[in-house]
Structures are given as C-alpha cells and as structure tokens.
Amino acid sequence: MNAIVNKWYKNHSLIYKVLLFLATTFLIVYLFPKSGKFKYNFEKGKPWQSETLQAPFDFAIRKSADEIENEKQEILETSSAYFNVDTSYANDIFNLYEQAFDEQFKNDSLLQKRRVLFSLGEKIIKDIYKYGILKEDYDFKDEKQVVILEGQVQKKSVTYASLTKPDGFKIALNSALNNSDYLEYKNDLLSIFFDIIKPNLEFNEVLTQDVLDEEINSISLTRGQIEKETLIISKGEVVDEAAYEILESLEAEYESQVWSESNYNWVIFAYTLLVALTLLMLLLFLRKYRPEVFLNNIKVTFIFFNVLLMILLTVLIINYNSQYLYVVPLCILPLVLKAFFDARLGLFAHVLTVLLLGFIVPNSYEYMFLQIIAGIVTILTVSELYKRANLFISVGQITLIYIIAYFAFFVIHEGNITTLKIETFGLFILCGLATLFVQPLIYIYEKIFGLVSDVSLLELSDTNSKLLKQLSNEAPGTFHHSLNVANLAEACANEIGANSMLVRVGSLYHDIGKMKNPSFFTENQSHTLNPHDELSSIESAKIIIDHVINGIEIAKKNNLPDRIIDFIRTHHGTSLVYYFFMKEKSNNENIDEELFRYRGPKPFSKETAILMMCDSVEAASKSLKEPTSTKIDAFVESILDKQMSEGQFLNANITFKEIELIKKVLKKKLANIFHLRIEYPE
C-alpha cells in the first residue's frame, strides 16, 4: 500500500497535468455547439473549389434574413387594428340630445328654426356615431384597416380614417353650419355636444398584438424546393447570389438532419478528439521547449486558464450576437503570455486558441486569418509592456491591422465597397480599447497565480522601495555592491538575450540576508576591527553561509516573488567559503568540507547563472592590486573557469558561447570601472 502511495506521490505533478488536460478538454467541448460542421467551404463571389455538388436529399431553400424582414414589415403595414365598441350609450344619445336641445332652445318664436336645427344635430350625431368615436387619437395611417368588435363578434371592417377622432364632432358641426343661415347657433349646438358626446371606441391592444404575432409566426421561412440529385453547383463555377442561398440552405439542413440526435455522441467524441489533440500539442510544446514552465503546475494551469477564458468569451458573444464577434480582445492572450513568459509561447498558444475557435465562428477562414495576423503583430510590436506608451502604440497597430485585413476580405467577398458598414470598424476600435485592459489583468494574475511580470519587476527595481532603503541604511557597502552587480548583470543579460529586467532586480536583492549581520562582511566594515578575529573559521563560515537563508526569510517576510527569491537561493550555488576553508585547513587537515559549502541549489536559469558570475567577479575585483587589462582578463577567466569546473552551471540552460560573451562584457566593464588608460610615452 505504501509503495502505491509513494508512486502516486512521486508522479503527482504528472497526474495533475493529466487531470487539468482532461478538465480543460471537457469544458471546451461543453462550450462548443453540439452539431456537426458542413464539409464544404464556400464564399459568395468565389469559385466553387470542391467537386460538382448534387443535392444529397430533398430540402427547401431558406429565405434570407432580408426577405423575412421585408415580409414582417409588410404584415405590420397591412395588419388590422381591433377596437371594441360600446353601443349602449349610442342608443341613448338621441334622448339625451332631445332633452338638452329643448333646454337650450325654449323660445317658441324659433319653432321653425328649432326643427331644422334639431334635425341637423341628429344628422351630425348619426354621422359621428356611424362607426364610433375614438377615446384618443392613435398613430395609425388613414388607410390602416380597422376591425370593430361588438362583444367578441366582428361588426364592421373599415379604414382608420372612417372613425371619428375625439374632437371630430367639432369638425362635423363646423362643416354642417358653415355657409348656412344657422351659423349663429353654432356655439349653442357646440355646448350641447360637449355635454352629451362621449367616445365609445377603445383600442384592443392585446388582441391586435396577438393577431399580429400569429401572422408573423405564420411567415414561411422557405421558398421553393430542391429535389434529391438536382445539380446545385459545378466545380469551378462562381458562387453567385442564387447558388449561395441554396448552399446556405443545404448547410443548415445538412447540420439539422445528418447530425441528428442519434449521432450526438459521435459528434461529441469527434470534438473531444480535436480539442484534446490541440491541447496535447500545447503540452508537448511546453515539455520540449519550455521545460521550466512544464514542470511548474501553476504556470501550466495559468496558460490553460487563459486559453479557456478566451474561448468562453467568444462563445458568449456568439450566443448573444455573432455580429459583435470582433469585439472580443483575443490579442490579450499573447500579450499576457508574453508578459509572464516569452513571445514564442504567447504566439503558439494564441494560434492554437484561434484554431479551436475556428470550429464555432462564422466565416472561420476570415476570422482565423485576421486573428493570427493580429497575434503576430502583437508579438512583434509589444515590447517593454511596463511602458504605457508602448502598449498604446501596439494597440493602435493591432487595430489598424484588423481594419486593413477586414477591408481586404470585404472587397474580395463583395467586389465593391458600396455596402461596407463603417460601424464594423467601430467594433475593431472597441476591441483595441478592450485590449488595454491587459494592464489591470496582469496585476490581477500576479496576485492570483503568484507570477511576476516586467511591470512588477520595474516596481521592485526602485531603489527607494522600503526593503532596498533598509539595505542602504543597515548595510551600505552591500547596497553599493548590489548596485554594481546589477549593472554588470544587466549588461551581460542584454548581450546574450536573457531577461535583463529580471536579472537586475534579482541582483539588487540577492544579498539582503547580510542585513542581519552586516559587520561580518568586508564591504560593510568601516574600521580596522574585524569581528571574525574573535570567531573560529567554522563559526565565521556559518555566518557567511547563513546570509542566504536569512535573505530568503527576509524576502518571504516582505512578500518578494519566488522568481526573485530564486536569485537569493542560487547566487552562491554549492561553492565553498574558500577563505575560511583554507584558513581552517592550514590548522586541521581532517576537516568536514560541507561545513564550508553553501547549501545551494545551483543556478537553474540563464539569469541566475549570470548573477553568480557577476557577483563573484564584482566582489573579488576589490582585491585587484594595480589592475591592468591583462590582469583583468586573467582575473575574469580564472573565476568563471573555476565555477565551470565545479559544475555550478550544469543545471542552467546556458551555453559555452554565451559564457564567453559574458566574459567579454565583464572584462570590458571592469576595465571601465578601474579607468584603465593607454600609457602615453613621456
């Protein structure tokens, strides 16, 4: 049982990667649409590149979105509006009119005129109540068809213009009395009508909308039928408008019929294979070319998380509205990966992500071309991300590339620019603005995953930071030594293409452990008294060796990133504290060498190897007497050759050629430090 547990524990890192791989594959497949893909690619206005195509089954030609929209507009214009009429009041209106009229006209001398006026008023009432009076005026065209309902029964069907508006009785009265002998009685009749005329037509909005929805839902989505084995298009034939609509209809029918529920499991299985294959390529790339990343499960998780995040955002946008597809800032992926790792890894992961998205996006070839080109531009243009101007310039270049490439594809598809929508370019501008979110995103990732970017390194390199200020006050000699080492290491890193910012920051903090016992280190001794004179060689060596452990403790207490702590751990490797070792050996031949040896580990990257070389050279250079170019060259050669002979660089991915380049830089820098000049003849 213990053997099994030990075996599992020994391989826990690999097991975690397998589980991460499976989980990511499952989530991506879950996000993908559960349907197959049409096996033919076609574009309007381009030749048909596949074999001559015949209809594999009977299918209907689907109407375009514009055709369906036009039919909807036609229905909206021709559909009827429904009104409920209240007939109860209209039946009593004449009795009310007669009573109001008698009250208004009591003078018997006007008997003849009263009869004419009374008849005129009755006629007006009959006219305005013929179809009914509206409670309010609605925004309908005059020719709009109106259905009048009495109860639930259709009574009449007229135009909207036939209905009397709320103030229609005024218009009717003016029309009847104008140019007549009874114009003087207009106000009297008007006052009667004001009292008795009430609207009796109410708009039935619910029924009108229900009928409208029913008519719209009854719109046929297809027109015409293609019989099985009918020739659709021949090889080399240009895909015109008609052929394009037929091919789109076939694609939709193909995916709905062929990829039916019975084949669902096969579709899922096929998607799983392709996604797993793509993610496997990413893992193999890390294992072969980025082994330090592959061995770090947090970093592998970080990469997979970002790939999954980009796919999730794209799927959400497609499900909402595929027209906004290019708003997704996919170039954030290579930007983030370049900030934390390197450009090659960023581009590789970006390309694989775009390949995965090619399964689900419309116009997949166009989308993949644009995104891959944009990713390449991102990698080529973005450098020193911690400089804000660089990011803004790069985002501008990325946006410009998007616009140019999209314009080119549009012209190829349409053959002209008359139908080009300027709004589409706005989507690319929004994408560029969203890409600027990479700065706060990098900060968030640093806190969540414990990674370090150039932005954080720039902050840590500030010599006014709390920890470096403390080092400057408590161990000024060590601080000065660290600055010199940082300058040397940065120059060496630039020469061989290593991370100069990282090695500079690592150099600034590599000796912070000396703050615990600063006076025991020669660079901090300002007087002739040496505290080591009162200690044995073993005790002195222990204090010297412990500055590494003390440095790690101080770094962790001050929340320095692990990548910086690695410099503290490795800057002496497993070398000997040579001075005290030889001092003890002169008194005792049988000594334990391990008591005088640093605990390691050895440097395991170019940057940590550079620090070891520069630290040793800078510290030992203080002992040079009357330095000359020849002395400096021999001095640098002897120190670095000794470190190589001890195998200090065996774990670092640094070559002999790079070490030789570092030697040249160190020789040149030391010569400048000691101000060597050509000796002129007297």
XYZ file of C-alpha atoms in Angstrom:
682
model
C 0.000 0.000 0.000
C 2.809 2.377 0.925
C 4.503 1.620 -2.376
C 1.367 2.641 -4.287
C 1.019 5.835 -2.260
C 4.680 6.664 -2.812
C 4.322 6.030 -6.532
C 1.289 8.306 -6.723
C 3.065 10.998 -4.727
C 6.158 10.737 -6.889
C 4.054 11.276 -10.028
C 1.586 13.765 -8.541
C 2.760 16.554 -10.839
C 2.115 14.468 -13.951
C -1.231 13.270 -12.595
C -2.271 16.877 -12.003
C -1.397 17.787 -15.597
C -3.458 14.875 -16.909
C -6.461 15.935 -14.808
C -6.018 19.559 -15.930
C -5.810 18.424 -19.547
C -8.990 16.342 -19.245
C -10.911 19.057 -17.391
C -9.978 21.742 -19.918
C -10.894 19.464 -22.830
C -14.266 18.691 -21.236
C -15.058 22.376 -20.590
C -14.130 23.463 -24.119
C -16.204 20.686 -25.691
C -19.066 21.615 -23.370
C -18.903 25.206 -24.652
C -18.843 24.154 -28.290
C -22.124 23.897 -30.254
C -23.464 20.354 -30.287
C -23.725 19.991 -34.042
C -21.536 18.934 -36.901
C -19.838 21.108 -39.470
C -20.743 21.254 -43.158
C -17.860 19.624 -45.009
C -17.739 22.212 -47.817
C -16.341 25.735 -47.577
C -17.788 28.359 -49.872
C -17.815 32.114 -50.274
C -20.069 34.330 -52.326
C -18.405 35.575 -55.491
C -15.605 32.966 -55.304
C -15.253 29.804 -57.462
C -16.557 26.505 -56.067
C -13.356 24.577 -55.300
C -14.870 21.223 -54.346
C -16.270 18.530 -56.617
C -19.527 19.035 -58.512
C -22.294 19.018 -55.921
C -25.702 17.404 -56.237
C -28.469 17.575 -53.640
C -27.993 14.606 -51.247
C -31.670 14.797 -50.230
C -34.784 16.901 -50.720
C -34.592 20.268 -48.989
C -36.271 23.662 -49.099
C -34.497 26.896 -49.949
C -34.403 29.118 -46.927
C -35.317 32.748 -47.259
C -32.688 35.321 -46.465
C -32.944 37.478 -43.374
C -33.755 40.490 -45.562
C -36.634 38.659 -47.259
C -38.127 37.617 -43.930
C -37.720 41.143 -42.578
C -39.475 42.618 -45.624
C -42.391 40.239 -45.144
C -42.607 41.250 -41.488
C -42.712 44.917 -42.468
C -45.450 44.218 -44.997
C -47.540 42.440 -42.347
C -47.003 45.325 -39.925
C -48.323 47.728 -42.558
C -51.316 45.629 -43.702
C -52.425 44.014 -40.444
C -55.698 45.182 -38.895
C -56.191 47.082 -35.656
C -59.009 45.883 -33.388
C -61.365 48.219 -31.480
C -64.161 47.394 -29.030
C -67.331 49.455 -29.474
C -69.772 50.308 -26.663
C -73.238 50.538 -28.267
C -75.216 51.068 -25.082
C -74.587 54.799 -24.904
C -75.114 55.357 -28.621
C -78.697 54.081 -28.235
C -79.486 56.671 -25.533
C -77.695 59.583 -27.158
C -80.770 60.811 -29.052
C -82.923 61.035 -25.913
C -80.172 62.972 -24.174
C -79.838 65.202 -27.215
C -83.570 65.961 -27.316
C -83.616 66.911 -23.624
C -80.530 69.092 -23.912
C -81.865 70.734 -27.086
C -85.223 71.617 -25.503
C -83.424 73.104 -22.537
C -81.143 75.180 -24.770
C -83.884 76.480 -27.146
C -87.029 77.454 -25.206
C -88.208 80.369 -27.412
C -91.438 79.369 -29.305
C -90.838 82.089 -31.907
C -87.951 79.962 -33.216
C -90.150 76.918 -33.781
C -89.303 76.515 -37.475
C -85.621 77.043 -36.967
C -85.698 74.705 -33.985
C -86.934 71.868 -36.112
C -84.256 72.429 -38.716
C -81.542 72.775 -36.059
C -82.791 69.685 -34.238
C -82.686 67.639 -37.453
C -79.222 68.981 -38.253
C -77.948 67.918 -34.830
C -79.481 64.450 -35.186
C -77.743 64.031 -38.532
C -74.401 65.034 -37.081
C -74.826 62.553 -34.198
C -75.720 59.756 -36.620
C -72.647 60.536 -38.749
C -70.155 60.653 -35.902
C -71.571 57.536 -34.224
C -71.800 55.617 -37.530
C -68.652 53.643 -36.619
C -67.944 55.203 -33.260
C -65.861 57.890 -31.569
C -62.274 57.162 -30.508
C -61.188 57.707 -26.924
C -57.855 59.012 -28.201
C -56.140 59.592 -31.497
C -53.718 56.751 -32.412
C -50.652 56.859 -34.604
C -52.154 54.869 -37.472
C -52.186 55.707 -41.150
C -55.579 56.726 -42.604
C -55.649 53.615 -44.818
C -54.987 51.275 -41.883
C -57.658 48.567 -41.720
C -59.729 48.618 -38.531
C -61.973 45.834 -37.243
C -64.779 46.955 -34.901
C -65.880 44.361 -32.373
C -69.147 44.308 -30.501
C -68.536 41.946 -27.651
C -66.369 39.255 -29.274
C -68.154 39.479 -32.638
C -66.768 41.335 -35.612
C -69.270 44.068 -36.508
C -67.576 46.110 -39.200
C -64.277 46.450 -41.037
C -63.355 49.961 -42.123
C -60.334 52.206 -42.559
C -58.942 54.194 -39.677
C -59.888 57.421 -41.472
C -63.593 56.431 -41.195
C -63.511 56.603 -37.399
C -64.357 59.816 -35.614
C -61.494 61.371 -33.684
C -62.142 62.580 -30.094
C -62.834 66.145 -31.288
C -64.448 65.037 -34.567
C -67.878 66.412 -33.601
C -66.425 69.940 -33.783
C -65.245 69.348 -37.324
C -68.618 67.836 -38.287
C -70.517 70.772 -36.751
C -68.320 73.351 -38.483
C -68.777 71.588 -41.801
C -72.581 71.451 -41.409
C -73.122 75.040 -40.283
C -70.593 76.898 -42.422
C -72.163 78.890 -45.232
C -75.679 78.424 -43.773
C -78.265 80.645 -42.100
C -77.745 78.835 -38.791
C -74.120 79.741 -38.174
C -75.212 81.977 -35.275
C -76.393 78.856 -33.374
C -73.028 77.084 -33.679
C -71.927 77.765 -30.113
C -75.315 76.666 -28.729
C -75.097 73.312 -30.505
C -71.425 73.011 -29.592
C -72.238 73.393 -25.899
C -74.908 70.670 -26.218
C -72.476 68.278 -27.883
C -69.797 68.961 -25.277
C -72.227 67.774 -22.628
C -73.598 64.659 -24.308
C -70.975 63.369 -26.787
C -68.821 60.607 -25.284
C -66.272 58.276 -27.021
C -67.318 54.650 -27.408
C -64.352 53.067 -29.285
C -61.485 51.557 -27.259
C -58.321 50.103 -28.843
C -57.931 46.381 -28.087
C -54.129 46.286 -27.930
C -53.869 42.683 -26.691
C -55.984 41.212 -29.486
C -54.268 43.375 -32.109
C -50.827 42.186 -30.951
C -51.921 38.536 -30.769
C -53.240 38.621 -34.330
C -50.065 40.377 -35.490
C -47.839 37.782 -33.776
C -49.842 34.967 -35.297
C -49.438 36.410 -38.776
C -45.719 36.957 -38.288
C -45.266 33.421 -36.937
C -47.059 32.063 -39.959
C -44.414 33.506 -42.292
C -42.807 30.696 -44.243
C -39.049 30.517 -43.735
C -38.531 28.757 -47.037
C -39.313 29.289 -50.681
C -39.034 26.639 -53.331
C -37.799 23.064 -53.114
C -34.648 21.325 -54.339
C -35.158 17.694 -55.279
C -32.666 14.971 -54.467
C -29.790 14.614 -57.006
C -30.531 18.027 -58.501
C -27.316 19.743 -59.671
C -26.540 22.562 -57.272
C -23.164 23.789 -58.495
C -20.326 22.536 -60.680
C -16.638 22.613 -59.872
C -15.069 25.951 -60.786
C -18.426 27.698 -61.108
C -18.666 31.075 -59.363
C -20.933 31.057 -56.308
C -23.484 33.733 -57.252
C -26.315 35.055 -55.087
C -28.780 32.287 -56.008
C -26.254 29.476 -55.572
C -25.086 30.983 -52.283
C -28.626 30.917 -50.857
C -29.108 27.302 -51.959
C -25.755 26.264 -50.424
C -26.588 28.008 -47.158
C -29.936 26.214 -47.102
C -28.219 22.887 -47.748
C -25.676 23.578 -44.975
C -28.411 24.354 -42.454
C -30.478 21.326 -43.472
C -27.403 19.102 -43.515
C -26.471 20.024 -39.948
C -30.039 19.564 -38.719
C -30.724 16.252 -40.497
C -27.412 14.441 -40.782
C -26.272 15.459 -37.302
C -29.392 14.251 -35.646
C -29.822 13.130 -32.052
C -28.752 9.600 -32.982
C -25.299 10.919 -33.960
C -24.931 13.257 -30.983
C -22.404 11.039 -29.174
C -20.299 10.723 -32.316
C -20.201 14.495 -32.730
C -19.120 14.950 -29.103
C -16.481 12.258 -29.496
C -15.084 13.904 -32.634
C -14.956 17.332 -30.995
C -13.229 15.819 -27.966
C -10.550 14.243 -30.165
C -9.783 17.508 -31.955
C -9.728 19.624 -28.792
C -7.619 17.045 -26.949
C -5.183 16.903 -29.868
C -4.821 20.697 -29.861
C -4.235 20.921 -26.109
C -1.816 17.994 -26.320
C 0.255 19.998 -28.822
C 0.418 22.822 -26.288
C 1.604 20.458 -23.548
C 4.195 18.867 -25.842
C 5.480 22.309 -26.825
C 5.912 23.211 -23.151
C 7.616 19.902 -22.386
C 10.097 20.193 -25.254
C 10.831 23.920 -25.475
C 9.748 25.314 -22.100
C 10.574 22.562 -19.568
C 10.766 25.043 -16.672
C 7.176 26.082 -17.415
C 6.026 22.494 -17.937
C 7.387 21.432 -14.544
C 5.512 24.252 -12.799
C 1.867 23.232 -12.421
C 0.772 26.753 -11.521
C 2.168 28.104 -14.781
C 0.587 25.309 -16.836
C -2.745 25.981 -15.107
C -2.372 29.677 -15.863
C -1.839 29.029 -19.582
C -4.784 26.633 -19.861
C -6.992 29.035 -17.901
C -6.288 31.876 -20.327
C -6.984 29.705 -23.365
C -10.274 28.605 -21.811
C -11.174 32.199 -20.870
C -10.751 33.445 -24.448
C -12.909 30.588 -25.775
C -15.582 31.276 -23.141
C -15.757 34.999 -24.003
C -16.021 34.224 -27.715
C -18.782 31.645 -27.212
C -20.765 34.068 -25.044
C -20.544 36.777 -27.711
C -21.547 34.350 -30.480
C -24.549 33.180 -28.478
C -25.568 36.796 -27.846
C -24.946 38.191 -31.342
C -22.247 36.948 -33.715
C -22.051 40.417 -35.305
C -20.065 41.531 -32.254
C -17.534 38.700 -32.641
C -14.587 41.017 -33.260
C -15.203 42.920 -30.028
C -13.575 40.042 -28.102
C -9.970 41.200 -27.382
C -8.312 37.921 -28.318
C -4.885 39.597 -28.536
C -4.909 39.854 -24.738
C -3.853 36.175 -24.724
C -0.448 36.606 -26.447
C 0.078 39.875 -24.545
C -0.417 38.204 -21.162
C 1.651 35.135 -22.002
C 4.456 37.292 -23.387
C 4.408 39.425 -20.241
C 4.833 36.405 -17.966
C 6.776 34.022 -20.226
C 8.028 34.810 -23.723
C 6.890 35.749 -27.216
C 7.194 32.280 -28.754
C 4.978 30.652 -26.150
C 2.467 33.510 -26.437
C 2.173 33.174 -30.209
C 1.964 29.366 -30.117
C -0.855 29.384 -27.562
C -2.645 32.143 -29.498
C -2.555 30.202 -32.770
C -3.864 27.033 -31.106
C -6.696 29.011 -29.483
C -7.657 30.534 -32.842
C -7.665 27.050 -34.397
C -10.082 25.869 -31.704
C -12.346 28.871 -32.249
C -12.392 28.109 -35.967
C -14.878 25.314 -35.181
C -17.566 27.664 -33.923
C -17.182 31.104 -35.522
C -18.891 32.133 -38.759
C -16.586 32.769 -41.742
C -13.936 30.746 -39.968
C -11.151 31.270 -42.541
C -11.545 35.056 -42.437
C -11.680 35.034 -38.635
C -8.610 32.812 -38.260
C -6.595 34.857 -40.756
C -7.406 38.148 -39.000
C -6.715 36.811 -35.502
C -3.444 35.064 -36.385
C -2.139 38.159 -38.201
C -3.192 40.331 -35.252
C -1.463 37.915 -32.850
C 1.763 38.069 -34.860
C 1.641 41.864 -34.866
C 1.042 41.785 -31.102
C 4.121 39.659 -30.518
C 6.305 41.693 -32.889
C 5.307 45.156 -31.668
C 4.736 44.869 -27.934
C 7.994 45.176 -26.042
C 8.624 46.520 -22.552
C 4.965 46.295 -21.579
C 5.652 48.252 -18.415
C 5.992 51.375 -20.585
C 2.455 52.674 -21.107
C 3.246 54.388 -24.410
C 4.384 51.077 -25.915
C 1.057 49.433 -25.104
C -0.994 52.266 -26.628
C 1.125 52.269 -29.791
C 0.873 48.498 -30.138
C -2.907 48.500 -29.617
C -3.187 51.153 -32.320
C -1.162 48.997 -34.702
C -3.248 45.909 -33.892
C -6.486 47.829 -34.544
C -5.123 49.132 -37.854
C -4.183 45.605 -38.959
C -7.704 44.387 -38.103
C -9.274 47.166 -40.173
C -6.991 46.687 -43.194
C -7.419 42.893 -43.258
C -11.201 43.092 -42.808
C -11.455 45.704 -45.587
C -9.478 43.424 -47.923
C -11.714 40.419 -47.172
C -14.866 42.523 -47.649
C -13.743 43.703 -51.091
C -12.865 40.113 -52.075
C -16.320 38.891 -50.995
C -18.479 41.741 -52.309
C -16.398 43.082 -55.194
C -17.150 46.689 -54.147
C -17.261 48.959 -51.110
C -20.712 50.450 -51.562
C -22.262 48.166 -48.936
C -19.367 48.480 -46.482
C -20.642 49.358 -43.000
C -18.463 51.832 -41.134
C -19.951 50.529 -37.861
C -17.910 47.336 -38.302
C -14.685 49.326 -37.953
C -16.080 50.617 -34.673
C -16.071 47.018 -33.397
C -12.330 46.794 -34.046
C -11.779 50.078 -32.204
C -13.764 48.689 -29.246
C -11.601 45.553 -29.424
C -8.485 47.729 -29.241
C -9.826 49.627 -26.241
C -10.710 46.333 -24.527
C -7.132 45.135 -25.150
C -5.892 47.952 -22.903
C -7.480 46.030 -20.024
C -4.405 43.803 -20.160
C -2.606 46.067 -17.646
C -5.032 45.577 -14.730
C -5.479 41.947 -15.813
C -1.737 41.330 -15.432
C -1.881 42.794 -11.927
C -4.818 40.517 -11.037
C -2.991 37.466 -12.391
C 0.108 38.318 -10.374
C -1.927 38.283 -7.177
C -3.886 35.117 -8.024
C -1.159 32.947 -9.558
C 1.903 34.422 -7.858
C 3.595 35.225 -11.177
C 5.903 38.150 -11.923
C 5.699 40.452 -14.933
C 8.003 43.217 -16.134
C 5.623 45.737 -14.585
C 6.237 44.295 -11.111
C 9.953 43.997 -11.797
C 10.052 47.700 -12.635
C 8.409 48.494 -9.292
C 10.825 46.213 -7.432
C 13.842 47.833 -9.117
C 13.055 51.160 -7.461
C 15.909 51.764 -5.011
C 13.581 53.913 -2.920
C 11.481 50.887 -2.035
C 11.215 50.028 1.656
C 13.469 46.948 1.588
C 16.253 48.486 -0.512
C 16.134 51.620 1.638
C 16.620 49.395 4.684
C 19.545 47.633 2.971
C 21.092 51.006 2.129
C 20.853 52.189 5.743
C 21.890 48.994 7.542
C 24.450 47.617 5.059
C 25.578 50.483 2.787
C 28.559 48.549 1.453
C 26.355 45.620 0.481
C 23.883 48.008 -1.158
C 26.655 49.569 -3.234
C 27.938 46.094 -4.150
C 24.407 45.064 -5.218
C 24.091 48.119 -7.457
C 27.403 47.316 -9.155
C 26.405 43.676 -9.605
C 23.021 44.763 -11.021
C 24.723 46.954 -13.629
C 27.133 44.193 -14.627
C 24.393 41.538 -14.740
C 22.059 43.725 -16.801
C 24.772 44.317 -19.405
C 25.556 40.590 -19.577
C 21.877 39.681 -19.916
C 21.425 42.132 -22.790
C 24.436 40.615 -24.519
C 23.077 37.045 -24.552
C 19.359 37.851 -24.854
C 18.336 36.958 -21.285
C 15.741 38.814 -19.214
C 17.731 41.901 -18.232
C 14.997 43.378 -16.031
C 14.651 40.142 -14.060
C 18.377 39.696 -13.509
C 18.750 43.341 -12.461
C 16.053 43.036 -9.808
C 17.466 39.701 -8.633
C 20.885 41.333 -8.296
C 19.522 44.206 -6.206
C 18.005 41.824 -3.652
C 20.424 38.887 -3.729
C 22.387 39.942 -0.622
C 19.597 41.297 1.604
C 20.392 38.495 4.073
C 23.556 40.397 5.054
C 21.382 42.948 6.885
C 21.174 40.530 9.821
C 24.958 40.658 10.491
C 26.275 43.457 8.231
C 29.562 43.995 10.068
C 30.680 40.415 9.349
C 31.001 41.239 5.635
C 34.069 43.169 4.483
C 32.204 45.704 2.316
C 30.405 46.997 5.435
C 33.475 47.185 7.701
C 34.394 50.852 8.113
C 37.146 50.296 10.706
C 40.149 48.045 11.166
C 38.445 45.748 13.671
C 37.235 42.508 12.109
C 34.597 40.603 14.153
C 35.771 37.357 12.553
C 39.034 37.621 14.520
C 37.122 36.569 17.621
C 35.472 33.559 15.951
C 36.648 30.214 14.728
C 36.757 29.562 10.986
C 33.747 27.239 11.245
C 31.698 29.888 13.075
C 32.708 32.559 10.570
C 31.832 30.300 7.649
C 28.427 29.577 9.199
C 27.634 33.294 9.466
C 28.715 33.850 5.864
C 26.702 30.859 4.595
C 23.630 31.807 6.643
C 23.217 35.112 4.802
C 21.495 33.106 2.061
C 18.965 31.568 4.488
C 18.479 34.933 6.178
C 17.910 36.546 2.793
C 15.209 34.020 1.910
C 13.457 34.655 5.227
C 13.572 38.441 4.773
C 12.350 38.130 1.178
C 9.377 35.983 2.174
C 8.539 38.301 5.045
C 8.455 41.211 2.589
C 6.420 39.219 0.026
C 9.061 39.188 -2.683
C 8.098 36.936 -5.639
C 9.538 33.428 -5.834
C 11.405 34.326 -9.040
C 13.398 36.930 -7.075
C 13.924 34.589 -4.116
C 15.462 32.104 -6.597
C 18.338 34.564 -7.102
C 18.947 34.689 -3.357
C 18.968 30.878 -3.130
C 21.317 30.259 -6.041
C 23.766 33.162 -6.212
C 26.474 31.117 -4.476
C 25.336 27.701 -5.705
C 27.207 24.970 -3.843
C 30.556 26.773 -3.774
C 32.993 26.881 -0.837
C 33.578 29.775 1.537
C 37.138 29.483 0.314
C 38.958 31.916 2.619
C 37.789 30.339 5.876
C 38.083 26.844 4.439
C 41.769 27.354 3.642
C 42.312 29.066 6.996
C 40.850 26.086 8.833
C 42.679 23.639 6.599
C 46.021 25.196 7.482
C 45.348 24.213 11.105
C 43.487 20.953 10.566
C 43.842 18.629 7.603
C 40.872 16.434 8.572
C 38.009 18.923 8.268
C 34.465 18.446 7.002
C 34.278 20.335 3.713
C 30.462 20.516 3.882
C 30.702 22.895 6.852
C 32.219 25.466 4.494
C 29.979 24.867 1.483
C 26.817 26.766 0.557
C 23.716 24.613 0.559
C 22.635 25.532 -2.969
C 20.803 24.904 -5.181
C 22.928 25.618 -8.198
C 21.695 28.225 -10.686
C 18.973 26.767 -12.925
C 18.434 29.548 -15.458
C 20.492 31.924 -17.555
C 19.564 34.794 -15.288
C 20.594 33.102 -12.027
C 23.837 31.896 -13.673
C 24.637 35.457 -14.781
C 24.139 36.710 -11.210
C 26.563 34.094 -9.821
C 29.248 35.132 -12.321
C 28.796 38.876 -11.824
C 28.557 38.613 -8.024
C 31.797 36.649 -7.781
C 33.673 38.894 -10.219
C 32.492 42.167 -8.651
C 33.260 41.032 -5.089
C 36.689 39.643 -5.946
C 37.615 42.660 -8.107
C 38.090 44.721 -4.917
C 41.213 42.690 -4.203
C 42.911 43.581 -7.512
C 46.158 45.494 -6.998
C 47.215 47.892 -9.769
C 44.795 46.407 -12.317
C 45.744 46.249 -15.982
C 43.908 44.852 -18.968
C 45.968 41.685 -18.790
C 45.303 41.247 -15.077
C 41.566 41.852 -15.501
C 41.311 39.348 -18.361
C 43.130 36.660 -16.390
C 41.119 37.503 -13.280
C 37.723 37.090 -15.017
C 38.853 33.927 -16.794
C 40.069 32.299 -13.574
C 36.868 32.998 -11.589
C 34.431 31.832 -14.269
C 36.564 28.819 -15.235
C 36.652 27.754 -11.600
C 32.836 27.968 -11.366
C 32.519 25.920 -14.542
C 34.969 23.310 -13.290
C 32.878 22.968 -10.119
C 29.789 22.301 -12.265
C 27.906 25.318 -10.973
C 26.192 25.920 -14.345
C 25.214 22.339 -15.167
C 21.538 22.974 -14.321
C 21.341 26.307 -16.155
C 20.373 26.439 -19.826
C 23.418 28.497 -20.704
C 25.908 27.627 -23.458
C 29.699 27.923 -23.659
C 29.262 30.588 -26.307
C 27.077 32.665 -24.006
C 29.588 32.283 -21.148
C 32.355 33.572 -23.457
C 30.207 36.570 -24.352
C 29.633 37.238 -20.651
C 33.378 37.093 -20.044
C 33.938 39.773 -22.705
C 31.290 42.032 -21.164
C 32.733 41.627 -17.659
C 36.280 42.372 -18.868
C 35.111 45.497 -20.659
C 33.020 46.710 -17.716
C 35.803 46.142 -15.175
C 38.236 47.992 -17.394
C 35.833 50.946 -17.404
C 35.306 50.728 -13.640
C 39.076 50.858 -12.967
C 39.516 53.679 -15.547
C 42.289 51.960 -17.453
C 44.030 54.273 -19.921
C 46.629 53.826 -22.600
C 50.090 54.644 -21.252
C 51.451 57.508 -23.346
C 55.257 57.859 -23.751
C 56.892 60.650 -21.702
